Amino acid sequence: MKRKLAAAIVIAGMMVSVSACGGGDDNDSSKDAGPDSWKGQTLTVWTMDGSVPEQWTKDVQAAFEKKTGAKVKFEIQKWDGIQQKVTTALSESNPPDVLEVGNTQTPAYAATGGLAELSDLKKEIGSGWTESVSKSSVYDGKQYGAPWYFANRVVVYNKAIWAKAGITDTPKTRDEFFKDLETIGKKTDAEPIYLPGQNWYFFDGLIIGQGADLVKKDGDKYVSNLADPKVAAAMEIYKKYASYSKAPKDKDEATPQQATVFAKGKTGAFIGMGWEAATAIQANKNIEKDLGYFTIPGATADKPEGVFLGGSNLAVAQNSKKQSLAKEFLKVALSDQFEGELSKLNGVIPNKESLEGNLKGNGAAEAAAPGAAVGGTTPLIPEWAAVENTPNPIKAYMTAVLNGKAPADAAKDVESDINKRLAQKN
């Protein structure tokens, strides 16, 4: 997967979609009369910088034009300032017809009334969508997007260090993983794993793995659920991992970049996105031959650890005058042919488990795929975005627990701040 694509996926639980202003004069038709009106029209599609390879774009354009007689104009957007740009565009009378929107941001855009409902499309082409990746495109029980592509964390490890420790296979359970880390610590001079105290999205995956959520309903509002014993159990697992690391307890994985630390060749493993391996190689070319990947193991061998699924959905603007044509575009772009092609070219997790064969040969993507079925996201409510704003209170909670505070006490210290943020108007 391209580094900038995956980097964009991880940033802030993924914002997403696009920019520029709408299409040309042919985008001003006052109505969409269906197939009879499609020929000669141009559909405007916003995608993010790095999301789609040039080959995929060309192939989809050709297939769409052959099927509908219409053209599609891709407008590539930059990440900087995109959330406000999308919000503004969706409020206008001539928005882009189709938008790439971050999976965790989809509910917020849907809540404003900016996205068209796609329940009919789900019935037609969505029966095979992986449930965990489809959830983020649903708001208030209705479909407002279609799952497109996703990525999640894996274990990136140094095969040379593991071999030096006498470890001949990758772990299949969490306890086996802990045992391997302990062995590396005893038999080598390497740091078993690099895990800073505020790798927040890995922690969120552990919470998902425990079957917990970070918010709960209190009457007609959402409040913090950080004091849930299941969340505390997830934090204890994180604390166990961190016990094998010398990383700072008050920093996240980007301060410093964990892949750069790993590149020095003195770390057994780290938990991160597959694209981070490219960052390590850039820092030290010699590390490439020793790189390996495996799925983050769960409590039992038959079920991997929960993971945070970052990615993008495709949505149709409510104010688009070409909604039926836009849905035809989604049928093409999300078809098995082109969903599979995107996965193969970019190494991203497709929206159907049946298409994961397209990841064969991409070690990081193959390691990530099993986690998709048991993955999830941060709370899919518009109010959640404010919670992750800097300074993120969840990170403060994590550091406090790693420094010895009981999870219940650490939760109590930050829950008033979380609740205040959840109460903010969007």
PDB file of C-alpha atoms in Angstrom, residues 203 206-208 210 229-239:
ATOM      1  CA  PHE A 203      -5.675   0.313  22.510  1.00  0.00           C
ATOM      2  CA  LEU A 206      -7.989  -4.163  22.345  1.00  0.00           C
ATOM      3  CA  ILE A 207     -11.216  -2.553  23.592  1.00  0.00           C
ATOM      4  CA  ILE A 208     -13.038  -3.898  20.545  1.00  0.00           C
ATOM      5  CA  GLN A 210     -12.989  -7.205  24.752  1.00  0.00           C
ATOM      6  CA  PRO A 229     -14.401  -3.205  33.532  1.00  0.00           C
ATOM      7  CA  LYS A 230     -13.996  -4.514  29.974  1.00  0.00           C
ATOM      8  CA  VAL A 231     -12.149  -1.320  29.014  1.00  0.00           C
ATOM      9  CA  ALA A 232      -9.983  -1.774  32.092  1.00  0.00           C
ATOM     10  CA  ALA A 233      -9.271  -5.359  30.977  1.00  0.00           C
ATOM     11  CA  ALA A 234      -8.151  -4.051  27.587  1.00  0.00           C
ATOM     12  CA  MET A 235      -5.865  -1.555  29.294  1.00  0.00           C
ATOM     13  CA  GLU A 236      -4.336  -4.319  31.407  1.00  0.00           C
ATOM     14  CA  ILE A 237      -3.509  -6.209  28.196  1.00  0.00           C
ATOM     15  CA  TYR A 238      -1.913  -3.054  26.822  1.00  0.00           C
ATOM     16  CA  LYS A 239       0.044  -2.680  30.062  1.00  0.00           C
TER      17      LYS A 239
END
